[in-house]
């Protein structure tokens, strides 16, 4: 008997080795790339030795060069019976994103044999991806933002032979309304499993009951169980320390129809919440005749969400208003290429501003973005489409909607329905169907898919034509009626719609350029200047929108409003409003933070209102106005305190207090739209101060009149030296981690010099390389990847990338007439 048992155990060990579970390998290095469109590039025997060697994620277009011919959009305007042709430049960033690109790489699957499955997963490929394996087409997916998978089992070789993966991508002219990126800009994975396995996105985790004592966690698991045998599914829930806190097992029956639903109970659960990213993990193990065939891991969070009439959004039992931003997917000078360090920095900056939610405008986000939002406690509204079947741009998603819309929505929901950060789905943005009598039916079609695939989250739609969506009932059928702008009609929407709540799905297209100030200081819509900039006094906005406080007051005073998502958190490539036809303008002016990730003044206005955990005291403008002595230079203060007193060279300019008596009543008259009435409730303004060189000081007071904080700015002297400041002193030596280094100019006393715009050159030594740079100037044509960049109003950001070798990285910065400087970053292995 002992001998028999020993043989049986040995046999089980051998079988277990032969039946290894899943393997996932990301194909990052070794890719060959070309812009030449050769149909033979899919063939196995093909000479790609002259192609460029790149690492994925890779955005081919971000390297430029900039040119207005790269994205001319022609429009015909009819007025008084006359047709005028208008050309818009820079709408998509002035970068060469159109055309074809090919990628080739080889991969091996050691020990691959009959009975194993192989899947290739793309997290996103821009766009119209045609995928070939060993010379044969594996599949096609047009949407550049969505993740997709192909089963390539029948196309790969056994026994560890090389396999060729080739991808053809094509971007069309007039495909996008902003910079979409180009290439394999998100990761590619090869997944191998046994013949019995849990498919990609094969689990669905919900928390239908959460209370102070326990959480009931429902786990639905899809299983592929071919052939004869006894299949058993073991489900475990692990906490953040990998401790098993709940477990269950079930035999797989034909009556399960390929999906097993089980309830598990977690005692004393830690809830996922804003800035409290408590995470759990479901481990699903599929056994056949006692042999482990597959193990699948699903991160999730325990939390509850509700939408309640007259209340709004309820998270974990408490009312939460969205203090949100809309963000496009580009990462400034990195383009569309996904990078975790850049995403974490972006979310950190937004959290410092007080942001609690991000709308992924107007597209499906990268999986890294959603995972990092989970890990940092940031809520997400995940958006799907900017366009349905009726075109906004000639070659937009309208080409694919009828055939692909359901496939795209199913993929994105299955991909992200387990992520606790995702609290709402958004099916569209300002679609043309708003003005179609059948538009509500299309909206219902899409919303029904969301409900079918994930009934736990509400669905919204960014609508900007209230009259149309009231009359065709599109607004009435949505779970959450989302209105882009038109906040002065929120009360009407509440009265007319059955949901009894309103979401500001997109608000406040304010315009500003960091460090640029225009005089006189007047509220302006779509103001245009010879330098193609906008004033950072935060008094300018797009024609369809308003100023930040115009929306603050709605969401503060109307209990049924759910909060807002401002347009935008960061500047982004493309849409250089209002300079569409004024080359070289090629990036937006909408952000509270510029393209380099440097906060504008408006950042502090939002911070003073949204960030309740930290104090804010910010003065604008700078105080270097040589040649304007004695002229009026208004001073604004953004502060979390109720009052402040301003001093210029020690002389009081008076005390200002936020006017809390300002209300909605009468604040949207034509006269009120021209003045700063609503602004007086949220910002402190000295409109008649006059410039004299020296010191500007502000003292903030609390509700009792006690002086609690102060800040000074000074007139800077001659520029003297560069200052470097890194966002992190230690990064990972993994070949892709980044340090973002802010470069500033100061005088000999350390005062910032706000009007220096000269060239800075960089040199990197040691265990790293220069990755990119940006200065936040929406008209700058400096190429992001070259180790030099002009300052913009005294600042820019340089980005340094690690190698895979640990060690010190030194960035040196030099500029004519300024003392050079350097900074060291340490790269180490985890």
Short mmCIF file of C-alpha atoms in Angstrom, two decimals, residues 322-683:
data_model
loop_
_atom_site.label_atom_id
_atom_site.label_comp_id
_atom_site.label_asym_id
_atom_site.label_seq_id
_atom_site.Cartn_x
_atom_site.Cartn_y
_atom_site.Cartn_z
CA UNK A 322 -18.11 64.79 -7.33
CA UNK A 323 -15.17 67.17 -7.28
CA UNK A 324 -14.11 65.82 -10.61
CA UNK A 325 -11.98 66.55 -13.63
CA UNK A 326 -12.12 65.37 -17.21
CA UNK A 327 -8.81 64.02 -18.49
CA UNK A 328 -7.73 62.99 -21.93
CA UNK A 329 -5.44 59.98 -22.16
CA UNK A 330 -2.25 61.68 -23.34
CA UNK A 331 0.50 62.15 -20.77
CA UNK A 332 1.85 65.43 -22.11
CA UNK A 333 5.38 65.03 -23.52
CA UNK A 334 5.09 61.23 -23.33
CA UNK A 335 2.14 61.30 -25.69
CA UNK A 336 -0.30 58.42 -25.48
CA UNK A 337 2.29 55.82 -24.42
CA UNK A 338 1.18 54.42 -21.08
CA UNK A 339 3.52 54.90 -18.14
CA UNK A 340 2.69 54.12 -14.53
CA UNK A 341 4.93 56.77 -13.00
CA UNK A 342 3.30 59.46 -15.14
CA UNK A 343 -0.19 58.26 -14.23
CA UNK A 344 0.60 58.21 -10.50
CA UNK A 345 2.05 61.71 -10.71
CA UNK A 346 -1.03 62.94 -12.56
CA UNK A 347 -3.40 61.51 -9.95
CA UNK A 348 -1.24 62.80 -7.06
CA UNK A 349 -1.42 66.33 -8.47
CA UNK A 350 -5.19 66.05 -8.89
CA UNK A 351 -5.62 64.75 -5.34
CA UNK A 352 -3.62 67.70 -4.05
CA UNK A 353 -6.13 69.95 -5.84
CA UNK A 354 -8.93 68.16 -3.97
CA UNK A 355 -10.16 66.04 -6.86
CA UNK A 356 -12.05 62.90 -5.89
CA UNK A 357 -13.14 61.66 -9.33
CA UNK A 358 -11.86 61.54 -12.91
CA UNK A 359 -13.88 61.20 -16.10
CA UNK A 360 -11.87 59.31 -18.73
CA UNK A 361 -12.73 61.68 -21.55
CA UNK A 362 -13.76 60.61 -24.11
CA UNK A 363 -12.54 57.06 -24.27
CA UNK A 364 -11.79 53.78 -22.52
CA UNK A 365 -8.80 54.18 -20.19
CA UNK A 366 -5.69 52.02 -19.96
CA UNK A 367 -5.82 49.17 -17.41
CA UNK A 368 -2.87 50.72 -15.57
CA UNK A 369 -4.91 53.88 -15.07
CA UNK A 370 -7.82 52.01 -13.52
CA UNK A 371 -5.59 49.85 -11.33
CA UNK A 372 -3.70 52.89 -10.05
CA UNK A 373 -7.00 54.68 -9.35
CA UNK A 374 -7.97 51.63 -7.28
CA UNK A 375 -4.68 51.79 -5.41
CA UNK A 376 -4.82 55.55 -4.78
CA UNK A 377 -8.51 55.87 -3.87
CA UNK A 378 -9.64 57.92 -6.88
CA UNK A 379 -13.15 57.43 -8.29
CA UNK A 380 -13.57 57.02 -12.04
CA UNK A 381 -16.35 57.65 -14.52
CA UNK A 382 -15.34 55.36 -17.37
CA UNK A 383 -16.41 56.70 -20.73
CA UNK A 384 -16.86 54.80 -23.97
CA UNK A 385 -17.59 56.96 -27.01
CA UNK A 386 -17.27 60.52 -28.24
CA UNK A 387 -19.33 59.65 -31.28
CA UNK A 388 -22.14 57.22 -32.17
CA UNK A 389 -23.47 56.56 -35.68
CA UNK A 390 -23.79 60.21 -36.71
CA UNK A 391 -20.42 61.69 -37.57
CA UNK A 392 -18.63 64.52 -35.77
CA UNK A 393 -15.49 63.96 -37.80
CA UNK A 394 -15.37 62.19 -41.14
CA UNK A 395 -13.39 59.15 -40.04
CA UNK A 396 -14.46 58.91 -36.42
CA UNK A 397 -16.23 56.08 -34.60
CA UNK A 398 -19.29 56.59 -36.82
CA UNK A 399 -17.56 54.22 -39.28
CA UNK A 400 -17.79 51.37 -36.77
CA UNK A 401 -20.68 52.08 -34.44
CA UNK A 402 -23.35 49.79 -35.89
CA UNK A 403 -21.11 46.73 -35.99
CA UNK A 404 -18.81 47.35 -33.05
CA UNK A 405 -20.58 49.39 -30.35
CA UNK A 406 -21.92 46.42 -28.40
CA UNK A 407 -18.61 44.53 -28.65
CA UNK A 408 -16.72 47.58 -27.41
CA UNK A 409 -19.05 48.19 -24.47
CA UNK A 410 -19.00 44.53 -23.43
CA UNK A 411 -15.20 44.50 -23.46
CA UNK A 412 -14.76 47.63 -21.41
CA UNK A 413 -17.38 46.62 -18.83
CA UNK A 414 -16.01 43.10 -18.45
CA UNK A 415 -12.53 44.60 -18.15
CA UNK A 416 -13.34 47.09 -15.38
CA UNK A 417 -16.51 45.94 -13.61
CA UNK A 418 -14.49 44.51 -10.71
CA UNK A 419 -12.54 47.72 -10.07
CA UNK A 420 -13.90 49.63 -7.05
CA UNK A 421 -12.64 52.96 -8.41
CA UNK A 422 -15.12 52.69 -11.27
CA UNK A 423 -18.39 54.12 -9.96
CA UNK A 424 -20.21 55.07 -13.17
CA UNK A 425 -20.30 54.24 -16.88
CA UNK A 426 -20.66 57.03 -19.45
CA UNK A 427 -21.95 55.96 -22.86
CA UNK A 428 -21.31 59.13 -24.84
CA UNK A 429 -20.16 62.70 -25.09
CA UNK A 430 -22.17 65.39 -26.88
CA UNK A 431 -23.24 62.93 -29.55
CA UNK A 432 -25.10 64.21 -32.58
CA UNK A 433 -27.98 61.83 -31.79
CA UNK A 434 -29.03 64.35 -29.14
CA UNK A 435 -30.72 66.26 -31.96
CA UNK A 436 -32.29 63.20 -33.58
CA UNK A 437 -35.81 62.10 -32.71
CA UNK A 438 -34.57 58.51 -32.42
CA UNK A 439 -31.60 59.50 -30.23
CA UNK A 440 -33.16 58.27 -27.01
CA UNK A 441 -33.51 54.79 -28.48
CA UNK A 442 -29.81 54.62 -29.21
CA UNK A 443 -29.03 55.82 -25.69
CA UNK A 444 -31.36 53.18 -24.25
CA UNK A 445 -29.74 50.48 -26.41
CA UNK A 446 -26.32 51.34 -24.98
CA UNK A 447 -27.56 51.77 -21.42
CA UNK A 448 -29.34 48.41 -21.58
CA UNK A 449 -26.06 46.73 -22.50
CA UNK A 450 -24.43 48.33 -19.47
CA UNK A 451 -27.27 47.15 -17.22
CA UNK A 452 -27.10 43.65 -18.66
CA UNK A 453 -23.36 43.31 -18.16
CA UNK A 454 -23.15 45.23 -14.88
CA UNK A 455 -26.37 46.13 -13.05
CA UNK A 456 -24.43 47.51 -10.06
CA UNK A 457 -23.36 50.86 -11.52
CA UNK A 458 -25.40 53.78 -12.88
CA UNK A 459 -25.05 54.98 -16.45
CA UNK A 460 -24.80 58.56 -17.63
CA UNK A 461 -24.35 60.45 -20.89
CA UNK A 462 -22.67 63.84 -21.40
CA UNK A 463 -25.37 65.96 -23.05
CA UNK A 464 -24.94 69.59 -24.09
CA UNK A 465 -28.26 70.37 -25.85
CA UNK A 466 -30.91 70.59 -23.11
CA UNK A 467 -33.80 71.56 -25.36
CA UNK A 468 -33.17 68.65 -27.71
CA UNK A 469 -32.66 65.98 -25.05
CA UNK A 470 -35.72 67.20 -23.15
CA UNK A 471 -37.90 66.93 -26.23
CA UNK A 472 -36.65 63.58 -27.55
CA UNK A 473 -36.50 62.12 -23.99
CA UNK A 474 -32.82 61.15 -24.12
CA UNK A 475 -32.24 62.93 -20.80
CA UNK A 476 -35.26 61.25 -19.20
CA UNK A 477 -34.20 57.67 -19.92
CA UNK A 478 -30.69 57.91 -18.45
CA UNK A 479 -29.96 56.59 -14.95
CA UNK A 480 -28.14 59.86 -14.38
CA UNK A 481 -28.81 62.86 -16.64
CA UNK A 482 -25.37 64.30 -17.31
CA UNK A 483 -25.21 67.86 -18.61
CA UNK A 484 -22.15 69.33 -20.25
CA UNK A 485 -22.20 73.05 -19.37
CA UNK A 486 -25.51 74.98 -19.32
CA UNK A 487 -25.42 74.93 -15.52
CA UNK A 488 -27.89 77.82 -15.46
CA UNK A 489 -30.47 75.27 -16.64
CA UNK A 490 -29.93 72.76 -13.83
CA UNK A 491 -33.05 73.92 -12.01
CA UNK A 492 -35.14 73.54 -15.14
CA UNK A 493 -33.70 70.05 -15.69
CA UNK A 494 -34.62 69.08 -12.15
CA UNK A 495 -38.18 70.27 -12.63
CA UNK A 496 -38.65 68.54 -15.98
CA UNK A 497 -36.89 65.20 -15.50
CA UNK A 498 -38.10 62.21 -13.47
CA UNK A 499 -34.71 61.33 -11.92
CA UNK A 500 -34.78 64.32 -9.52
CA UNK A 501 -31.03 64.87 -9.78
CA UNK A 502 -28.49 66.47 -12.13
CA UNK A 503 -24.85 65.70 -12.83
CA UNK A 504 -22.38 68.25 -14.18
CA UNK A 505 -20.75 65.72 -16.49
CA UNK A 506 -18.58 68.46 -18.01
CA UNK A 507 -18.26 72.02 -16.73
CA UNK A 508 -16.20 75.18 -16.77
CA UNK A 509 -14.15 75.38 -19.94
CA UNK A 510 -12.04 78.14 -18.47
CA UNK A 511 -8.95 79.25 -20.38
CA UNK A 512 -5.55 80.26 -19.07
CA UNK A 513 -1.83 80.06 -19.79
CA UNK A 514 0.48 79.57 -16.83
CA UNK A 515 2.19 82.82 -15.87
CA UNK A 516 0.45 84.95 -18.52
CA UNK A 517 -1.65 87.93 -17.37
CA UNK A 518 -3.70 90.24 -19.57
CA UNK A 519 -4.90 93.78 -18.91
CA UNK A 520 -7.38 95.21 -18.26
CA UNK A 521 -8.75 92.43 -16.07
CA UNK A 522 -12.20 91.82 -17.48
CA UNK A 523 -14.45 88.82 -17.82
CA UNK A 524 -14.04 87.62 -21.40
CA UNK A 525 -15.38 84.88 -23.63
CA UNK A 526 -13.04 83.45 -26.29
CA UNK A 527 -10.63 86.37 -26.06
CA UNK A 528 -7.79 86.13 -28.58
CA UNK A 529 -4.36 87.73 -28.34
CA UNK A 530 -1.40 88.11 -30.65
CA UNK A 531 0.68 85.72 -28.52
CA UNK A 532 -2.01 82.99 -28.73
CA UNK A 533 -2.25 82.76 -24.94
CA UNK A 534 -4.99 83.32 -22.34
CA UNK A 535 -4.94 85.23 -19.08
CA UNK A 536 -4.14 83.43 -15.85
CA UNK A 537 -6.29 85.90 -13.94
CA UNK A 538 -8.92 83.18 -14.50
CA UNK A 539 -11.51 85.51 -16.00
CA UNK A 540 -11.65 83.99 -19.48
CA UNK A 541 -13.69 81.06 -20.72
CA UNK A 542 -14.94 79.30 -23.83
CA UNK A 543 -18.07 80.62 -25.50
CA UNK A 544 -20.16 77.66 -24.38
CA UNK A 545 -19.06 77.84 -20.76
CA UNK A 546 -18.31 80.09 -17.80
CA UNK A 547 -15.93 80.58 -14.88
CA UNK A 548 -15.29 78.07 -12.07
CA UNK A 549 -17.37 79.87 -9.45
CA UNK A 550 -20.37 79.98 -11.77
CA UNK A 551 -20.54 76.21 -11.31
CA UNK A 552 -19.39 76.12 -7.68
CA UNK A 553 -22.50 78.00 -6.65
CA UNK A 554 -24.82 75.52 -8.39
CA UNK A 555 -23.29 72.50 -6.71
CA UNK A 556 -23.04 74.18 -3.33
CA UNK A 557 -26.61 75.52 -3.23
CA UNK A 558 -28.68 72.90 -5.07
CA UNK A 559 -28.96 69.70 -2.99
CA UNK A 560 -29.93 67.52 -5.94
CA UNK A 561 -26.82 68.34 -7.96
CA UNK A 562 -24.28 65.50 -7.86
CA UNK A 563 -21.16 67.56 -8.45
CA UNK A 564 -19.09 68.29 -11.51
CA UNK A 565 -16.27 67.19 -13.78
CA UNK A 566 -14.40 70.28 -14.95
CA UNK A 567 -12.91 70.58 -18.41
CA UNK A 568 -10.03 69.85 -17.74
CA UNK A 569 -7.63 68.81 -15.01
CA UNK A 570 -4.55 68.91 -17.26
CA UNK A 571 -3.91 70.59 -20.57
CA UNK A 572 -3.75 68.08 -23.42
CA UNK A 573 -2.52 67.86 -26.98
CA UNK A 574 -4.98 69.23 -29.51
CA UNK A 575 -8.03 71.51 -29.32
CA UNK A 576 -6.11 74.81 -28.90
CA UNK A 577 -9.27 76.82 -28.15
CA UNK A 578 -9.78 79.57 -29.26
CA UNK A 579 -6.77 79.38 -31.60
CA UNK A 580 -7.94 76.63 -33.94
CA UNK A 581 -6.71 78.47 -37.00
CA UNK A 582 -3.73 80.20 -35.42
CA UNK A 583 -0.70 78.01 -35.90
CA UNK A 584 1.51 77.15 -34.02
CA UNK A 585 -1.13 76.75 -31.28
CA UNK A 586 -1.48 73.00 -30.85
CA UNK A 587 -2.45 72.16 -27.27
CA UNK A 588 -5.35 73.11 -25.07
CA UNK A 589 -5.57 75.98 -22.59
CA UNK A 590 -8.39 74.39 -20.55
CA UNK A 591 -6.38 72.71 -17.80
CA UNK A 592 -5.96 73.75 -14.20
CA UNK A 593 -2.50 72.23 -14.71
CA UNK A 594 -0.40 72.80 -17.81
CA UNK A 595 0.91 70.19 -20.25
CA UNK A 596 4.12 69.82 -18.24
CA UNK A 597 2.22 69.09 -15.04
CA UNK A 598 2.92 72.49 -13.46
CA UNK A 599 -0.13 73.98 -11.69
CA UNK A 600 -1.61 77.17 -13.07
CA UNK A 601 -3.16 79.78 -10.78
CA UNK A 602 -6.58 78.20 -11.30
CA UNK A 603 -5.31 75.01 -9.64
CA UNK A 604 -5.23 76.93 -6.36
CA UNK A 605 -8.74 78.29 -6.82
CA UNK A 606 -10.04 74.74 -7.01
CA UNK A 607 -7.74 73.64 -4.20
CA UNK A 608 -9.03 76.40 -1.93
CA UNK A 609 -12.59 75.15 -2.45
CA UNK A 610 -12.14 71.39 -2.78
CA UNK A 611 -9.19 70.40 -0.61
CA UNK A 612 -10.59 70.49 2.90
CA UNK A 613 -7.63 68.67 4.43
CA UNK A 614 -4.93 71.25 3.69
CA UNK A 615 -4.73 75.03 3.81
CA UNK A 616 -4.42 77.07 0.63
CA UNK A 617 -3.03 80.59 0.34
CA UNK A 618 -2.03 81.70 -3.15
CA UNK A 619 -1.30 85.14 -4.64
CA UNK A 620 -1.48 86.17 -8.27
CA UNK A 621 -0.10 87.64 -10.43
CA UNK A 622 3.70 87.62 -10.09
CA UNK A 623 5.24 90.96 -9.15
CA UNK A 624 7.69 91.65 -11.97
CA UNK A 625 6.09 94.39 -14.04
CA UNK A 626 8.95 96.63 -15.10
CA UNK A 627 7.62 99.48 -17.23
CA UNK A 628 4.17 99.42 -15.60
CA UNK A 629 5.11 101.31 -12.43
CA UNK A 630 2.12 103.18 -11.06
CA UNK A 631 -0.34 101.33 -13.27
CA UNK A 632 -3.20 99.22 -11.97
CA UNK A 633 -2.22 95.57 -11.43
CA UNK A 634 -5.13 93.80 -9.71
CA UNK A 635 -4.18 91.21 -7.09
CA UNK A 636 -6.24 88.06 -6.48
CA UNK A 637 -5.90 85.68 -3.55
CA UNK A 638 -7.15 82.09 -3.58
CA UNK A 639 -7.43 80.80 -0.04
CA UNK A 640 -9.26 78.31 2.10
CA UNK A 641 -9.55 81.01 4.80
CA UNK A 642 -12.56 83.36 4.81
CA UNK A 643 -10.63 86.65 4.88
CA UNK A 644 -7.28 88.15 4.05
CA UNK A 645 -5.47 91.49 4.15
CA UNK A 646 -3.11 92.58 1.38
CA UNK A 647 0.08 94.62 1.86
CA UNK A 648 2.30 96.14 -0.83
CA UNK A 649 5.70 97.14 0.57
CA UNK A 650 4.20 97.11 4.04
CA UNK A 651 1.20 99.32 3.23
CA UNK A 652 -2.21 97.77 3.74
CA UNK A 653 -4.44 97.62 0.66
CA UNK A 654 -7.42 96.66 2.79
CA UNK A 655 -9.03 93.51 4.05
CA UNK A 656 -11.34 91.38 1.90
CA UNK A 657 -13.84 88.75 3.05
CA UNK A 658 -15.60 86.17 0.91
CA UNK A 659 -19.17 87.30 0.35
CA UNK A 660 -21.28 84.32 1.42
CA UNK A 661 -24.48 86.29 0.83
CA UNK A 662 -24.06 85.80 -2.92
CA UNK A 663 -26.72 83.30 -3.98
CA UNK A 664 -28.14 81.77 -7.13
CA UNK A 665 -31.04 84.18 -7.18
CA UNK A 666 -30.51 86.71 -9.93
CA UNK A 667 -26.94 85.63 -10.56
CA UNK A 668 -27.54 84.53 -14.15
CA UNK A 669 -28.91 87.76 -15.53
CA UNK A 670 -27.16 89.29 -18.53
CA UNK A 671 -25.57 91.89 -16.28
CA UNK A 672 -24.37 89.28 -13.79
CA UNK A 673 -22.68 87.37 -16.59
CA UNK A 674 -20.44 90.38 -17.20
CA UNK A 675 -19.31 91.04 -13.64
CA UNK A 676 -17.56 89.13 -10.84
CA UNK A 677 -20.57 88.73 -8.55
CA UNK A 678 -20.29 84.98 -8.05
CA UNK A 679 -16.49 85.21 -7.88
CA UNK A 680 -16.73 87.35 -4.72
CA UNK A 681 -18.08 84.33 -2.88
CA UNK A 682 -14.99 82.23 -3.59
CA UNK A 683 -11.98 84.47 -4.30
#
